[in-house]
Coordinates of C-alpha atoms in Angstrom, one line a residue:
Chain S
X1 CA 12.2 -25.2 -11.6
X2 CA 9.5 -24.1 -9.1
X3 CA 11.6 -25.5 -6.2
X4 CA 14.4 -23.0 -6.9
X5 CA 12.0 -20.0 -7.2
X6 CA 10.0 -20.8 -4.1
X7 CA 12.6 -20.0 -1.5
X8 CA 13.3 -16.6 -3.2
X9 CA 9.6 -15.8 -3.1
X10 CA 9.2 -17.0 0.5
X11 CA 11.9 -14.7 1.7
X12 CA 11.4 -12.0 -0.9
X13 CA 7.8 -11.1 -0.3
X14 CA 7.9 -10.7 3.5
X15 CA 11.1 -8.7 3.0
X16 CA 9.4 -6.5 0.4
X17 CA 6.4 -6.0 2.8
X18 CA 8.8 -5.0 5.6
X19 CA 10.6 -2.5 3.4
X20 CA 7.4 -1.0 2.2
X21 CA 6.2 -0.9 5.8
X22 CA 9.4 0.8 6.9
X23 CA 9.1 3.6 4.4
X24 CA 5.4 4.3 4.6
X25 CA 5.2 3.6 8.4
X26 CA 8.0 6.1 9.1
X27 CA 6.4 8.7 6.8
X28 CA 3.0 8.3 8.4
X29 CA 4.5 8.5 11.9
X30 CA 6.5 11.7 11.1
X31 CA 3.5 13.4 9.6
X32 CA 1.4 12.4 12.6
X33 CA 3.9 13.8 15.0
X34 CA 4.1 17.1 13.1
X35 CA 0.3 17.4 13.2
X36 CA 0.3 16.5 16.9
X37 CA 2.9 19.1 17.7
X38 CA 1.0 21.8 15.8
X39 CA -2.3 21.1 17.3
X40 CA -0.9 20.8 20.8
X41 CA 0.5 24.3 20.5
X42 CA -2.9 25.6 19.4
X43 CA -4.7 24.0 22.3
X44 CA -2.1 24.9 24.9
X45 CA -4.4 27.5 26.5
X46 CA -6.9 24.8 27.5
X47 CA -5.7 23.2 30.7
X48 CA -6.5 19.6 31.5
X49 CA -6.6 18.5 35.1
X50 CA -7.0 15.0 36.4
X51 CA -8.3 16.1 39.8
X52 CA -12.0 16.7 40.6
X53 CA -11.6 20.2 42.1
X54 CA -12.2 23.3 40.0
X55 CA -12.1 27.0 40.8
X56 CA -15.5 28.0 42.2
X57 CA -15.0 31.8 42.4
X58 CA -16.5 32.4 39.0
X59 CA -20.0 31.6 37.6
X60 CA -20.2 28.5 35.5
X61 CA -21.8 28.9 32.2
X62 CA -21.7 25.4 30.7
X63 CA -20.7 21.9 31.7
X64 CA -20.1 19.3 29.1
X65 CA -18.8 15.7 29.0
X66 CA -16.1 15.4 26.4
X67 CA -14.3 12.4 25.0
X68 CA -12.0 11.5 22.2
X69 CA -10.8 8.2 20.9
X70 CA -8.5 6.7 18.4
X71 CA -7.5 3.2 17.2
X72 CA -3.9 3.1 16.0
X73 CA -1.6 0.4 14.8
X74 CA 2.1 0.0 14.1
X75 CA 3.6 -1.1 10.9
X76 CA 5.1 -4.5 10.1
X77 CA 8.7 -3.3 10.4
X78 CA 8.2 -2.1 13.9
X79 CA 6.4 -5.2 14.8
X80 CA 9.3 -7.1 13.4
X81 CA 11.7 -5.1 15.6
X82 CA 9.5 -5.7 18.6
X83 CA 9.7 -9.4 17.9
X84 CA 13.5 -9.2 17.9
X85 CA 13.4 -7.2 21.1
X86 CA 11.6 -10.1 22.8
X87 CA 14.8 -12.2 22.4
X88 CA 17.0 -9.8 24.3
X89 CA 14.5 -7.9 26.5
X90 CA 14.6 -4.3 27.4
X91 CA 12.6 -1.3 26.3
X92 CA 10.5 -1.8 23.2
X93 CA 10.8 1.6 21.6
X94 CA 8.5 0.9 18.7
X95 CA 5.6 0.3 21.0
X96 CA 6.5 3.4 23.1
X97 CA 5.9 5.7 20.2
X98 CA 2.7 3.8 19.3
X99 CA 1.0 4.4 22.7
X100 CA 2.5 7.9 22.9
X101 CA 0.9 8.8 19.5
X102 CA -2.4 7.2 20.5
X103 CA -2.7 9.0 23.8
X104 CA -1.8 12.4 22.5
X105 CA -4.1 12.0 19.5
X106 CA -7.0 11.0 21.8
X107 CA -6.4 13.8 24.2
X108 CA -6.2 16.3 21.3
X109 CA -9.5 15.0 19.8
X110 CA -11.1 15.5 23.2
X111 CA -9.8 19.0 23.5
X112 CA -10.9 19.9 20.0
X113 CA -14.5 19.1 20.9
X114 CA -14.6 21.8 23.5
X115 CA -12.0 24.4 22.3
X116 CA -14.1 27.2 23.8
X117 CA -14.1 25.7 27.3
X118 CA -11.9 27.1 30.1
X119 CA -10.7 23.9 31.6
X120 CA -11.2 20.1 31.7
X121 CA -11.4 18.4 35.0
X122 CA -11.3 14.7 36.1
X123 CA -9.4 13.8 32.9
X124 CA -9.1 10.0 32.5
X125 CA -7.5 7.9 29.8
X126 CA -8.0 4.3 29.0
X127 CA -5.9 2.2 26.8
X128 CA -6.8 -1.3 25.5
X129 CA -5.4 -3.5 22.9
X130 CA -8.2 -4.4 20.5
X131 CA -6.6 -6.8 18.1
X132 CA -4.0 -9.3 18.6
X133 CA -2.3 -10.7 15.6
X134 CA -0.5 -13.9 15.1
X135 CA 1.3 -15.2 18.2
X136 CA -0.8 -12.9 20.3
X137 CA 1.3 -9.9 19.5
X138 CA -0.3 -6.5 20.0
X139 CA -1.2 -5.1 16.6
X140 CA -3.3 -2.1 17.4
X141 CA -4.5 -0.2 20.5
X142 CA -7.5 1.9 21.3
X143 CA -7.1 4.9 23.4
X144 CA -10.2 6.6 25.0
X145 CA -9.8 9.9 26.7
X146 CA -12.6 11.7 28.6
X147 CA -13.3 14.4 31.1
X148 CA -15.7 17.1 32.1
X149 CA -15.2 20.5 30.3
X150 CA -16.2 23.6 32.2
X151 CA -16.8 27.0 30.7
X152 CA -17.1 30.1 32.9
X153 CA -19.3 33.0 32.0
X154 CA -17.2 35.9 30.7
X155 CA -19.5 38.6 32.1
X156 CA -19.0 39.7 35.7
Chain H
X1 CA -29.0 16.2 29.5
X2 CA -25.8 17.1 31.2
X3 CA -23.2 14.5 31.7
X4 CA -20.1 14.8 34.0
X5 CA -17.6 12.4 35.3
X6 CA -17.3 14.2 38.6
X7 CA -19.6 13.9 41.6
X8 CA -21.5 17.1 40.9
X9 CA -22.5 19.4 38.1
X10 CA -20.5 22.6 38.5
X11 CA -22.6 25.7 39.0
X12 CA -25.7 23.7 40.1
X13 CA -27.1 22.0 43.2
X14 CA -28.4 18.5 43.2
X15 CA -32.0 18.4 44.3
X16 CA -32.9 14.8 43.7
X17 CA -31.1 11.4 43.2
X18 CA -32.6 8.7 41.0
X19 CA -29.9 6.1 41.4
X20 CA -27.9 4.2 38.9
X21 CA -28.6 4.3 35.1
X22 CA -26.8 2.1 32.7
X23 CA -26.5 1.7 29.0
X24 CA -24.7 -1.0 27.0
X25 CA -24.2 -2.4 23.6
X26 CA -22.4 -5.4 22.1
X27 CA -20.8 -4.8 18.7
X28 CA -19.0 -7.0 16.3
X29 CA -16.7 -5.7 13.6
X30 CA -17.7 -6.6 10.0
X31 CA -15.6 -8.3 7.4
X32 CA -15.2 -5.2 5.1
X33 CA -13.7 -3.1 7.8
X34 CA -11.6 -6.1 8.9
X35 CA -10.0 -6.4 5.5
X36 CA -9.3 -2.7 5.3
X37 CA -7.9 -2.7 8.9
X38 CA -5.6 -5.6 8.2
X39 CA -4.2 -3.8 5.1
X40 CA -3.7 -0.7 7.1
X41 CA -2.0 -2.8 9.8
X42 CA 1.0 -3.3 7.4
X43 CA 1.8 0.4 7.1
X44 CA 0.6 1.4 10.5
X45 CA -1.3 4.6 11.4
X46 CA -4.9 5.2 12.4
X47 CA -7.5 2.5 11.7
X48 CA -10.4 4.9 11.0
X49 CA -12.9 2.1 10.5
X50 CA -12.3 0.8 14.0
X51 CA -12.3 4.3 15.5
X52 CA -15.7 5.1 14.0
X53 CA -17.0 1.7 15.0
X54 CA -16.1 2.2 18.7
X55 CA -17.3 5.8 18.6
X56 CA -20.6 4.8 17.3
X57 CA -20.9 2.0 19.8
X58 CA -20.1 4.3 22.7
X59 CA -22.5 6.9 21.5
X60 CA -25.3 4.2 21.4
X61 CA -24.5 3.0 24.9
X62 CA -24.5 6.6 26.1
X63 CA -27.8 7.3 24.4
X64 CA -29.4 4.3 26.1
X65 CA -28.2 5.5 29.4
X66 CA -29.5 9.0 28.7
X67 CA -32.9 7.6 27.7
X68 CA -33.1 5.6 30.9
X69 CA -32.2 8.8 32.9
X70 CA -34.9 10.8 31.0
X71 CA -37.5 8.2 31.9
X72 CA -36.7 8.7 35.5
X73 CA -37.2 12.5 35.2
X74 CA -33.5 13.3 35.6
X75 CA -31.8 16.2 33.8
X76 CA -28.2 15.2 34.5
X77 CA -26.1 12.1 34.9
X78 CA -23.1 12.4 37.2
X79 CA -20.1 10.2 37.8
X80 CA -20.2 8.6 34.3
X81 CA -17.9 5.6 33.9
X82 CA -17.0 3.5 30.9
X83 CA -16.2 -0.1 30.7
X84 CA -15.2 -2.4 27.8
X85 CA -15.1 -6.1 27.8
X86 CA -14.8 -8.6 25.0
X87 CA -17.6 -11.2 25.2
X88 CA -16.5 -13.3 22.2
X89 CA -13.8 -13.3 19.6
X90 CA -14.4 -10.2 17.5
X91 CA -17.2 -8.8 19.6
X92 CA -17.0 -6.5 22.5
X93 CA -19.3 -5.0 24.9
X94 CA -19.3 -1.3 25.7
X95 CA -20.9 -0.4 29.0
X96 CA -21.5 3.0 30.4
X97 CA -23.0 3.8 33.8
X98 CA -23.7 6.8 36.1
X99 CA -26.0 8.3 38.7
X100 CA -29.1 10.1 37.5
X101 CA -29.9 13.3 39.3
X102 CA -31.9 16.4 39.0
X103 CA -30.0 19.6 39.3
X104 CA -31.0 23.2 39.6
X105 CA -29.1 26.3 38.7
X106 CA -27.4 28.0 41.7
X107 CA -28.8 31.4 42.3

């Protein structure tokens, strides 16, 4: 009897995991993007520059090194899609949204640490894949964003 | 201690250079976090355990660099850079380095 049940379980369980991953993964991503958009709007007044120059016509009150980081992973469904993509080639959209979310989240966390600053100079961002699952596929990435926050004194 | 990743500390002048200061730490993930992370891997999203782990490790490396700079009598570290390398399966090294200087407020 077991012989007839086994194939059903073998296909059924991964399929169930993929369906669960599809539903929860999509919900989590949508919620994350909503929160990213909201916070990006709030922090729009804090400019981030990736050059080393800064305005020197005002008096500097405080200088601070700021950083933000996040480890983020994609769901099984997207990983499955990415696996299919490797057959035909082309842009792997499921990974594009993963790195996009990671970078924006890390940048936001960095900005949130110094929301009273006037600007952030020499902004740098580093991305690394920290865990590789089976078949060396990228499972999750770490994004580390850092820069130097400058606050000018308001009197003068 | 002021840290910057540019070649100066805005609003101040560098009065003395002390040379390179470094800090590093090698960290391994632990099993409990690994299990949680692999579960979270199914649905995607942020792996908070790993985020905290890496934040902690970076802070430790940074603190070690700051301690070294303090010993030299510096009050700022400029040109801070970060580097990460995996030394073994499941363990990675976080390395931070910069130039220790003493700065004085511009009049």
